[in-house]
Amino acid sequence: MIGLPLPPPRAGRPASPELLERRRAVRRATPPPGEVRWKAEEFGGVAGIAVDPGDPPADDSAGPPIVHLHGGGYRLGGAEGWVGLAHRMARATGRRVIVPEYRLAPEHPFPAALHDAAAVWQAVADPAQGPPPVLSGDSAGGGLAVALALALRSAAAAESPAVPGPHRLVLLSPLLDLRADAPSYRLNAERDRLWGRSAAREAAEGYLQGVPPEAEPLASPLLADPAALAGLPPVLLFAGTGEALIDDATGFARRAARAQVAVEAHFLPELPHVWPLLLPDDPRSAEAMARVADFLGLS
């Protein structure tokens, strides 16, 4: 992208029939809630959905939008499956929530998803419209959100012509280290049935396709140089203490805080991976959305 220091795109490989069927199964399992008003739109040439806080939706929703990057291990998921979460986030914050349909691996390996996220960001982060948007993400989308924030920060530090970085970062159970060798993968193997080491390594192999995870901080942002974290916006982070990814979350919180980044972290017991998405009726999911609103100064 213009002004952003991103690696060039690379050719991928076809998805297996098994993966294609898993994608179809995920779409069947997470249809958009029928009562939610949402629109399919395009942002910077990338398809996606937009959910407004009003009913009916209004194009002039107050405040800059939230760009939320969905999870799925870079190989599953899609914007429509995240309409419910986007709706709850929009209602809690009063902000428009945009969920891009970024390209998936293995057909489109790293850095295709990052290029798509950057294209969306450049399309919506208009300095003439006031403060920049909020950048949010869950699971792999959380890692992608941090990677985009780092690329935008690097461009700003180099005084390259680029759009502003995010006003705030919101991370839900983020996947931040594609080495997938943190102790919490072993310690929480029995408790976390949604995301384990084998799933993480499968996702990493399909996304990286030969790029060493420890060598590319835009794929494993937990491993970014501490100096690169300095200047990131304030971060709101959620994770469950029984998740395989709890070490990714706590590790990033520590590293960001040491780089003088403001971090508000919530580590809750007895909750699954990305619970605000998977448990919409749980009071703690509503509390998480309320904390997002508070973090944005809207409560």
PDB file of N, CA, C and O in Angstrom, residues 5-73:
ATOM      1  N   PRO A   5       4.982   0.301   4.840  1.00  0.00           N
ATOM      2  CA  PRO A   5       6.099  -0.630   4.590  1.00  0.00           C
ATOM      3  C   PRO A   5       5.652  -2.086   4.695  1.00  0.00           C
ATOM      4  O   PRO A   5       5.992  -2.792   5.644  1.00  0.00           O
ATOM      5  N   LEU A   6       4.902  -2.558   3.710  1.00  0.00           N
ATOM      6  CA  LEU A   6       4.408  -3.923   3.729  1.00  0.00           C
ATOM      7  C   LEU A   6       5.196  -4.793   2.758  1.00  0.00           C
ATOM      8  O   LEU A   6       5.575  -4.342   1.683  1.00  0.00           O
ATOM      9  N   PRO A   7       5.427  -6.062   3.106  1.00  0.00           N
ATOM     10  CA  PRO A   7       6.055  -6.979   2.162  1.00  0.00           C
ATOM     11  C   PRO A   7       5.171  -7.144   0.924  1.00  0.00           C
ATOM     12  O   PRO A   7       3.950  -6.967   0.991  1.00  0.00           O
ATOM     13  N   PRO A   8       5.761  -7.491  -0.208  1.00  0.00           N
ATOM     14  CA  PRO A   8       4.954  -7.657  -1.418  1.00  0.00           C
ATOM     15  C   PRO A   8       4.081  -8.903  -1.344  1.00  0.00           C
ATOM     16  O   PRO A   8       4.400  -9.858  -0.636  1.00  0.00           O
ATOM     17  N   PRO A   9       2.981  -8.905  -2.099  1.00  0.00           N
ATOM     18  CA  PRO A   9       2.116 -10.096  -2.129  1.00  0.00           C
ATOM     19  C   PRO A   9       2.853 -11.299  -2.697  1.00  0.00           C
ATOM     20  O   PRO A   9       3.821 -11.167  -3.453  1.00  0.00           O
ATOM     21  N   ARG A  10       2.387 -12.495  -2.333  1.00  0.00           N
ATOM     22  CA  ARG A  10       2.983 -13.745  -2.808  1.00  0.00           C
ATOM     23  C   ARG A  10       1.882 -14.672  -3.316  1.00  0.00           C
ATOM     24  O   ARG A  10       0.733 -14.573  -2.911  1.00  0.00           O
ATOM     25  N   ALA A  11       2.278 -15.561  -4.190  1.00  0.00           N
ATOM     26  CA  ALA A  11       1.340 -16.577  -4.675  1.00  0.00           C
ATOM     27  C   ALA A  11       1.105 -17.611  -3.592  1.00  0.00           C
ATOM     28  O   ALA A  11       2.004 -17.932  -2.806  1.00  0.00           O
ATOM     29  N   GLY A  12      -0.105 -18.143  -3.557  1.00  0.00           N
ATOM     30  CA  GLY A  12      -0.444 -19.168  -2.585  1.00  0.00           C
ATOM     31  C   GLY A  12      -0.696 -20.502  -3.259  1.00  0.00           C
ATOM     32  O   GLY A  12      -0.182 -20.787  -4.338  1.00  0.00           O
ATOM     33  N   ARG A  13      -1.511 -21.312  -2.604  1.00  0.00           N
ATOM     34  CA  ARG A  13      -1.870 -22.617  -3.136  1.00  0.00           C
ATOM     35  C   ARG A  13      -3.358 -22.848  -2.899  1.00  0.00           C
ATOM     36  O   ARG A  13      -3.954 -22.199  -2.036  1.00  0.00           O
ATOM     37  N   PRO A  14      -3.968 -23.757  -3.646  1.00  0.00           N
ATOM     38  CA  PRO A  14      -5.401 -23.987  -3.462  1.00  0.00           C
ATOM     39  C   PRO A  14      -5.714 -24.529  -2.069  1.00  0.00           C
ATOM     40  O   PRO A  14      -4.916 -25.245  -1.465  1.00  0.00           O
ATOM     41  N   ALA A  15      -6.883 -24.186  -1.578  1.00  0.00           N
ATOM     42  CA  ALA A  15      -7.357 -24.760  -0.328  1.00  0.00           C
ATOM     43  C   ALA A  15      -7.779 -26.207  -0.560  1.00  0.00           C
ATOM     44  O   ALA A  15      -8.267 -26.562  -1.640  1.00  0.00           O
ATOM     45  N   SER A  16      -7.587 -27.036   0.437  1.00  0.00           N
ATOM     46  CA  SER A  16      -7.981 -28.428   0.324  1.00  0.00           C
ATOM     47  C   SER A  16      -9.501 -28.541   0.346  1.00  0.00           C
ATOM     48  O   SER A  16     -10.199 -27.657   0.864  1.00  0.00           O
ATOM     49  N   PRO A  17     -10.054 -29.621  -0.186  1.00  0.00           N
ATOM     50  CA  PRO A  17     -11.508 -29.823  -0.089  1.00  0.00           C
ATOM     51  C   PRO A  17     -12.001 -29.814   1.354  1.00  0.00           C
ATOM     52  O   PRO A  17     -13.101 -29.320   1.636  1.00  0.00           O
ATOM     53  N   GLU A  18     -11.196 -30.350   2.268  1.00  0.00           N
ATOM     54  CA  GLU A  18     -11.587 -30.364   3.674  1.00  0.00           C
ATOM     55  C   GLU A  18     -11.707 -28.941   4.225  1.00  0.00           C
ATOM     56  O   GLU A  18     -12.656 -28.640   4.976  1.00  0.00           O
ATOM     57  N   LEU A  19     -10.755 -28.077   3.866  1.00  0.00           N
ATOM     58  CA  LEU A  19     -10.808 -26.707   4.350  1.00  0.00           C
ATOM     59  C   LEU A  19     -11.992 -25.966   3.736  1.00  0.00           C
ATOM     60  O   LEU A  19     -12.683 -25.190   4.419  1.00  0.00           O
ATOM     61  N   LEU A  20     -12.255 -26.187   2.466  1.00  0.00           N
ATOM     62  CA  LEU A  20     -13.400 -25.545   1.833  1.00  0.00           C
ATOM     63  C   LEU A  20     -14.702 -25.946   2.514  1.00  0.00           C
ATOM     64  O   LEU A  20     -15.596 -25.110   2.714  1.00  0.00           O
ATOM     65  N   GLU A  21     -14.815 -27.219   2.891  1.00  0.00           N
ATOM     66  CA  GLU A  21     -16.014 -27.665   3.586  1.00  0.00           C
ATOM     67  C   GLU A  21     -16.099 -27.055   4.983  1.00  0.00           C
ATOM     68  O   GLU A  21     -17.185 -26.690   5.447  1.00  0.00           O
ATOM     69  N   ARG A  22     -14.971 -26.909   5.660  1.00  0.00           N
ATOM     70  CA  ARG A  22     -14.973 -26.257   6.971  1.00  0.00           C
ATOM     71  C   ARG A  22     -15.433 -24.812   6.856  1.00  0.00           C
ATOM     72  O   ARG A  22     -16.170 -24.313   7.715  1.00  0.00           O
ATOM     73  N   ARG A  23     -15.009 -24.135   5.799  1.00  0.00           N
ATOM     74  CA  ARG A  23     -15.467 -22.761   5.598  1.00  0.00           C
ATOM     75  C   ARG A  23     -16.973 -22.712   5.412  1.00  0.00           C
ATOM     76  O   ARG A  23     -17.654 -21.845   5.966  1.00  0.00           O
ATOM     77  N   ARG A  24     -17.506 -23.638   4.623  1.00  0.00           N
ATOM     78  CA  ARG A  24     -18.954 -23.677   4.418  1.00  0.00           C
ATOM     79  C   ARG A  24     -19.669 -23.974   5.734  1.00  0.00           C
ATOM     80  O   ARG A  24     -20.721 -23.397   6.032  1.00  0.00           O
ATOM     81  N   ALA A  25     -19.099 -24.879   6.535  1.00  0.00           N
ATOM     82  CA  ALA A  25     -19.708 -25.223   7.816  1.00  0.00           C
ATOM     83  C   ALA A  25     -19.716 -24.029   8.758  1.00  0.00           C
ATOM     84  O   ALA A  25     -20.695 -23.802   9.484  1.00  0.00           O
ATOM     85  N   VAL A  26     -18.646 -23.261   8.774  1.00  0.00           N
ATOM     86  CA  VAL A  26     -18.579 -22.071   9.625  1.00  0.00           C
ATOM     87  C   VAL A  26     -19.636 -21.068   9.199  1.00  0.00           C
ATOM     88  O   VAL A  26     -20.327 -20.461  10.036  1.00  0.00           O
ATOM     89  N   ARG A  27     -19.803 -20.875   7.894  1.00  0.00           N
ATOM     90  CA  ARG A  27     -20.811 -19.936   7.420  1.00  0.00           C
ATOM     91  C   ARG A  27     -22.214 -20.397   7.799  1.00  0.00           C
ATOM     92  O   ARG A  27     -23.065 -19.592   8.187  1.00  0.00           O
ATOM     93  N   ARG A  28     -22.453 -21.706   7.711  1.00  0.00           N
ATOM     94  CA  ARG A  28     -23.771 -22.220   8.092  1.00  0.00           C
ATOM     95  C   ARG A  28     -24.017 -22.064   9.586  1.00  0.00           C
ATOM     96  O   ARG A  28     -25.150 -21.864  10.025  1.00  0.00           O
ATOM     97  N   ALA A  29     -22.955 -22.168  10.369  1.00  0.00           N
ATOM     98  CA  ALA A  29     -23.095 -22.114  11.830  1.00  0.00           C
ATOM     99  C   ALA A  29     -23.243 -20.698  12.357  1.00  0.00           C
ATOM    100  O   ALA A  29     -23.725 -20.499  13.477  1.00  0.00           O
ATOM    101  N   THR A  30     -22.816 -19.710  11.585  1.00  0.00           N
ATOM    102  CA  THR A  30     -22.842 -18.327  12.063  1.00  0.00           C
ATOM    103  C   THR A  30     -23.551 -17.421  11.065  1.00  0.00           C
ATOM    104  O   THR A  30     -22.959 -16.467  10.549  1.00  0.00           O
ATOM    105  N   PRO A  31     -24.823 -17.692  10.746  1.00  0.00           N
ATOM    106  CA  PRO A  31     -25.547 -16.808   9.836  1.00  0.00           C
ATOM    107  C   PRO A  31     -25.783 -15.457  10.497  1.00  0.00           C
ATOM    108  O   PRO A  31     -25.863 -15.361  11.720  1.00  0.00           O
ATOM    109  N   PRO A  32     -25.897 -14.390   9.707  1.00  0.00           N
ATOM    110  CA  PRO A  32     -26.173 -13.079  10.303  1.00  0.00           C
ATOM    111  C   PRO A  32     -27.500 -13.096  11.057  1.00  0.00           C
ATOM    112  O   PRO A  32     -28.489 -13.648  10.568  1.00  0.00           O
ATOM    113  N   PRO A  33     -27.551 -12.545  12.263  1.00  0.00           N
ATOM    114  CA  PRO A  33     -28.820 -12.492  12.996  1.00  0.00           C
ATOM    115  C   PRO A  33     -29.901 -11.789  12.183  1.00  0.00           C
ATOM    116  O   PRO A  33     -29.662 -10.728  11.600  1.00  0.00           O
ATOM    117  N   GLY A  34     -31.076 -12.382  12.133  1.00  0.00           N
ATOM    118  CA  GLY A  34     -32.126 -11.842  11.290  1.00  0.00           C
ATOM    119  C   GLY A  34     -32.607 -10.462  11.691  1.00  0.00           C
ATOM    120  O   GLY A  34     -33.086  -9.694  10.857  1.00  0.00           O
ATOM    121  N   GLU A  35     -32.492 -10.111  12.982  1.00  0.00           N
ATOM    122  CA  GLU A  35     -33.019  -8.834  13.451  1.00  0.00           C
ATOM    123  C   GLU A  35     -32.027  -7.678  13.267  1.00  0.00           C
ATOM    124  O   GLU A  35     -32.365  -6.525  13.544  1.00  0.00           O
ATOM    125  N   VAL A  36     -30.821  -7.969  12.816  1.00  0.00           N
ATOM    126  CA  VAL A  36     -29.784  -6.942  12.709  1.00  0.00           C
ATOM    127  C   VAL A  36     -29.808  -6.333  11.308  1.00  0.00           C
ATOM    128  O   VAL A  36     -29.826  -7.055  10.308  1.00  0.00           O
ATOM    129  N   ARG A  37     -29.809  -5.021  11.247  1.00  0.00           N
ATOM    130  CA  ARG A  37     -29.730  -4.309   9.976  1.00  0.00           C
ATOM    131  C   ARG A  37     -28.268  -4.076   9.646  1.00  0.00           C
ATOM    132  O   ARG A  37     -27.527  -3.457  10.399  1.00  0.00           O
ATOM    133  N   TRP A  38     -27.839  -4.586   8.494  1.00  0.00           N
ATOM    134  CA  TRP A  38     -26.456  -4.420   8.073  1.00  0.00           C
ATOM    135  C   TRP A  38     -26.415  -4.271   6.567  1.00  0.00           C
ATOM    136  O   TRP A  38     -27.381  -4.582   5.869  1.00  0.00           O
ATOM    137  N   LYS A  39     -25.282  -3.787   6.063  1.00  0.00           N
ATOM    138  CA  LYS A  39     -25.142  -3.552   4.632  1.00  0.00           C
ATOM    139  C   LYS A  39     -23.814  -4.122   4.146  1.00  0.00           C
ATOM    140  O   LYS A  39     -22.790  -3.998   4.823  1.00  0.00           O
ATOM    141  N   ALA A  40     -23.857  -4.732   2.966  1.00  0.00           N
ATOM    142  CA  ALA A  40     -22.625  -5.118   2.283  1.00  0.00           C
ATOM    143  C   ALA A  40     -22.086  -3.886   1.570  1.00  0.00           C
ATOM    144  O   ALA A  40     -22.819  -3.207   0.843  1.00  0.00           O
ATOM    145  N   GLU A  41     -20.818  -3.597   1.807  1.00  0.00           N
ATOM    146  CA  GLU A  41     -20.190  -2.432   1.182  1.00  0.00           C
ATOM    147  C   GLU A  41     -18.790  -2.814   0.728  1.00  0.00           C
ATOM    148  O   GLU A  41     -18.301  -3.917   0.973  1.00  0.00           O
ATOM    149  N   GLU A  42     -18.146  -1.869   0.050  1.00  0.00           N
ATOM    150  CA  GLU A  42     -16.765  -2.048  -0.384  1.00  0.00           C
ATOM    151  C   GLU A  42     -15.956  -0.882   0.139  1.00  0.00           C
ATOM    152  O   GLU A  42     -16.386   0.274   0.089  1.00  0.00           O
ATOM    153  N   PHE A  43     -14.779  -1.184   0.660  1.00  0.00           N
ATOM    154  CA  PHE A  43     -13.905  -0.172   1.251  1.00  0.00           C
ATOM    155  C   PHE A  43     -12.517  -0.329   0.643  1.00  0.00           C
ATOM    156  O   PHE A  43     -11.850  -1.332   0.881  1.00  0.00           O
ATOM    157  N   GLY A  44     -12.100   0.632  -0.155  1.00  0.00           N
ATOM    158  CA  GLY A  44     -10.790   0.547  -0.776  1.00  0.00           C
ATOM    159  C   GLY A  44     -10.634  -0.659  -1.680  1.00  0.00           C
ATOM    160  O   GLY A  44      -9.544  -1.214  -1.786  1.00  0.00           O
ATOM    161  N   GLY A  45     -11.716  -1.075  -2.309  1.00  0.00           N
ATOM    162  CA  GLY A  45     -11.665  -2.236  -3.181  1.00  0.00           C
ATOM    163  C   GLY A  45     -11.818  -3.564  -2.479  1.00  0.00           C
ATOM    164  O   GLY A  45     -11.751  -4.619  -3.121  1.00  0.00           O
ATOM    165  N   VAL A  46     -12.035  -3.548  -1.174  1.00  0.00           N
ATOM    166  CA  VAL A  46     -12.194  -4.775  -0.380  1.00  0.00           C
ATOM    167  C   VAL A  46     -13.642  -4.870   0.078  1.00  0.00           C
ATOM    168  O   VAL A  46     -14.185  -3.924   0.655  1.00  0.00           O
ATOM    169  N   ALA A  47     -14.267  -6.015  -0.175  1.00  0.00           N
ATOM    170  CA  ALA A  47     -15.642  -6.210   0.262  1.00  0.00           C
ATOM    171  C   ALA A  47     -15.711  -6.279   1.780  1.00  0.00           C
ATOM    172  O   ALA A  47     -14.722  -6.560   2.467  1.00  0.00           O
ATOM    173  N   GLY A  48     -16.879  -6.033   2.319  1.00  0.00           N
ATOM    174  CA  GLY A  48     -17.074  -6.120   3.756  1.00  0.00           C
ATOM    175  C   GLY A  48     -18.503  -5.812   4.105  1.00  0.00           C
ATOM    176  O   GLY A  48     -19.370  -5.696   3.232  1.00  0.00           O
ATOM    177  N   ILE A  49     -18.773  -5.694   5.400  1.00  0.00           N
ATOM    178  CA  ILE A  49     -20.095  -5.323   5.884  1.00  0.00           C
ATOM    179  C   ILE A  49     -19.952  -4.138   6.825  1.00  0.00           C
ATOM    180  O   ILE A  49     -18.889  -3.911   7.421  1.00  0.00           O
ATOM    181  N   ALA A  50     -21.031  -3.379   6.931  1.00  0.00           N
ATOM    182  CA  ALA A  50     -21.070  -2.249   7.858  1.00  0.00           C
ATOM    183  C   ALA A  50     -22.345  -2.332   8.664  1.00  0.00           C
ATOM    184  O   ALA A  50     -23.429  -2.574   8.115  1.00  0.00           O
ATOM    185  N   VAL A  51     -22.218  -2.163   9.966  1.00  0.00           N
ATOM    186  CA  VAL A  51     -23.357  -2.167  10.879  1.00  0.00           C
ATOM    187  C   VAL A  51     -23.381  -0.824  11.583  1.00  0.00           C
ATOM    188  O   VAL A  51     -22.382  -0.409  12.180  1.00  0.00           O
ATOM    189  N   ASP A  52     -24.500  -0.143  11.496  1.00  0.00           N
ATOM    190  CA  ASP A  52     -24.661   1.141  12.154  1.00  0.00           C
ATOM    191  C   ASP A  52     -25.426   0.978  13.468  1.00  0.00           C
ATOM    192  O   ASP A  52     -26.225   0.045  13.612  1.00  0.00           O
ATOM    193  N   PRO A  53     -25.214   1.875  14.419  1.00  0.00           N
ATOM    194  CA  PRO A  53     -25.870   1.718  15.721  1.00  0.00           C
ATOM    195  C   PRO A  53     -27.347   2.022  15.695  1.00  0.00           C
ATOM    196  O   PRO A  53     -28.079   1.569  16.566  1.00  0.00           O
ATOM    197  N   GLY A  54     -27.809   2.785  14.695  1.00  0.00           N
ATOM    198  CA  GLY A  54     -29.206   3.159  14.651  1.00  0.00           C
ATOM    199  C   GLY A  54     -30.081   2.090  14.027  1.00  0.00           C
ATOM    200  O   GLY A  54     -29.605   1.117  13.438  1.00  0.00           O
ATOM    201  N   ASP A  55     -31.376   2.260  14.152  1.00  0.00           N
ATOM    202  CA  ASP A  55     -32.354   1.359  13.536  1.00  0.00           C
ATOM    203  C   ASP A  55     -33.532   2.217  13.058  1.00  0.00           C
ATOM    204  O   ASP A  55     -34.326   2.689  13.858  1.00  0.00           O
ATOM    205  N   PRO A  56     -33.610   2.479  11.745  1.00  0.00           N
ATOM    206  CA  PRO A  56     -32.784   1.930  10.681  1.00  0.00           C
ATOM    207  C   PRO A  56     -31.386   2.512  10.690  1.00  0.00           C
ATOM    208  O   PRO A  56     -31.161   3.559  11.287  1.00  0.00           O
ATOM    209  N   PRO A  57     -30.420   1.844  10.026  1.00  0.00           N
ATOM    210  CA  PRO A  57     -29.045   2.317  10.031  1.00  0.00           C
ATOM    211  C   PRO A  57     -28.928   3.673   9.361  1.00  0.00           C
ATOM    212  O   PRO A  57     -29.637   3.983   8.413  1.00  0.00           O
ATOM    213  N   ALA A  58     -28.007   4.462   9.875  1.00  0.00           N
ATOM    214  CA  ALA A  58     -27.768   5.800   9.331  1.00  0.00           C
ATOM    215  C   ALA A  58     -26.351   5.901   8.834  1.00  0.00           C
ATOM    216  O   ALA A  58     -25.422   5.448   9.484  1.00  0.00           O
ATOM    217  N   ASP A  59     -26.186   6.523   7.673  1.00  0.00           N
ATOM    218  CA  ASP A  59     -24.849   6.653   7.108  1.00  0.00           C
ATOM    219  C   ASP A  59     -24.010   7.694   7.839  1.00  0.00           C
ATOM    220  O   ASP A  59     -22.796   7.727   7.708  1.00  0.00           O
ATOM    221  N   ASP A  60     -24.668   8.569   8.599  1.00  0.00           N
ATOM    222  CA  ASP A  60     -23.936   9.642   9.270  1.00  0.00           C
ATOM    223  C   ASP A  60     -23.816   9.370  10.766  1.00  0.00           C
ATOM    224  O   ASP A  60     -23.924  10.261  11.593  1.00  0.00           O
ATOM    225  N   SER A  61     -23.589   8.110  11.131  1.00  0.00           N
ATOM    226  CA  SER A  61     -23.445   7.753  12.541  1.00  0.00           C
ATOM    227  C   SER A  61     -22.350   8.593  13.184  1.00  0.00           C
ATOM    228  O   SER A  61     -21.318   8.867  12.582  1.00  0.00           O
ATOM    229  N   ALA A  62     -22.584   9.017  14.430  1.00  0.00           N
ATOM    230  CA  ALA A  62     -21.662   9.924  15.091  1.00  0.00           C
ATOM    231  C   ALA A  62     -20.339   9.245  15.390  1.00  0.00           C
ATOM    232  O   ALA A  62     -20.292   8.073  15.754  1.00  0.00           O
ATOM    233  N   GLY A  63     -19.264  10.021  15.260  1.00  0.00           N
ATOM    234  CA  GLY A  63     -17.942   9.537  15.631  1.00  0.00           C
ATOM    235  C   GLY A  63     -17.303   8.691  14.559  1.00  0.00           C
ATOM    236  O   GLY A  63     -17.972   8.141  13.685  1.00  0.00           O
ATOM    237  N   PRO A  64     -15.966   8.589  14.606  1.00  0.00           N
ATOM    238  CA  PRO A  64     -15.265   7.751  13.629  1.00  0.00           C
ATOM    239  C   PRO A  64     -15.637   6.284  13.806  1.00  0.00           C
ATOM    240  O   PRO A  64     -16.004   5.856  14.903  1.00  0.00           O
ATOM    241  N   PRO A  65     -15.560   5.503  12.746  1.00  0.00           N
ATOM    242  CA  PRO A  65     -15.996   4.107  12.839  1.00  0.00           C
ATOM    243  C   PRO A  65     -15.001   3.227  13.575  1.00  0.00           C
ATOM    244  O   PRO A  65     -13.879   3.636  13.904  1.00  0.00           O
ATOM    245  N   ILE A  66     -15.423   2.016  13.828  1.00  0.00           N
ATOM    246  CA  ILE A  66     -14.565   0.947  14.323  1.00  0.00           C
ATOM    247  C   ILE A  66     -14.341  -0.027  13.172  1.00  0.00           C
ATOM    248  O   ILE A  66     -15.309  -0.505  12.570  1.00  0.00           O
ATOM    249  N   VAL A  67     -13.101  -0.292  12.844  1.00  0.00           N
ATOM    250  CA  VAL A  67     -12.769  -1.316  11.857  1.00  0.00           C
ATOM    251  C   VAL A  67     -12.408  -2.574  12.625  1.00  0.00           C
ATOM    252  O   VAL A  67     -11.410  -2.599  13.356  1.00  0.00           O
ATOM    253  N   HIS A  68     -13.232  -3.613  12.483  1.00  0.00           N
ATOM    254  CA  HIS A  68     -13.002  -4.866  13.214  1.00  0.00           C
ATOM    255  C   HIS A  68     -12.565  -5.955  12.247  1.00  0.00           C
ATOM    256  O   HIS A  68     -13.249  -6.237  11.250  1.00  0.00           O
ATOM    257  N   LEU A  69     -11.443  -6.591  12.552  1.00  0.00           N
ATOM    258  CA  LEU A  69     -10.881  -7.660  11.718  1.00  0.00           C
ATOM    259  C   LEU A  69     -11.233  -8.999  12.351  1.00  0.00           C
ATOM    260  O   LEU A  69     -10.872  -9.276  13.497  1.00  0.00           O
ATOM    261  N   HIS A  70     -11.954  -9.827  11.594  1.00  0.00           N
ATOM    262  CA  HIS A  70     -12.476 -11.075  12.144  1.00  0.00           C
ATOM    263  C   HIS A  70     -11.388 -12.126  12.315  1.00  0.00           C
ATOM    264  O   HIS A  70     -10.339 -12.092  11.673  1.00  0.00           O
ATOM    265  N   GLY A  71     -11.673 -13.096  13.185  1.00  0.00           N
ATOM    266  CA  GLY A  71     -10.759 -14.203  13.406  1.00  0.00           C
ATOM    267  C   GLY A  71     -11.044 -15.365  12.480  1.00  0.00           C
ATOM    268  O   GLY A  71     -11.801 -15.268  11.518  1.00  0.00           O
ATOM    269  N   GLY A  72     -10.416 -16.506  12.803  1.00  0.00           N
ATOM    270  CA  GLY A  72     -10.553 -17.701  11.985  1.00  0.00           C
ATOM    271  C   GLY A  72      -9.238 -18.304  11.566  1.00  0.00           C
ATOM    272  O   GLY A  72      -9.189 -19.107  10.634  1.00  0.00           O
ATOM    273  N   GLY A  73      -8.156 -17.918  12.244  1.00  0.00           N
ATOM    274  CA  GLY A  73      -6.853 -18.499  11.948  1.00  0.00           C
ATOM    275  C   GLY A  73      -6.349 -18.172  10.557  1.00  0.00           C
ATOM    276  O   GLY A  73      -5.573 -18.940   9.984  1.00  0.00           O
TER     277      GLY A  73
END
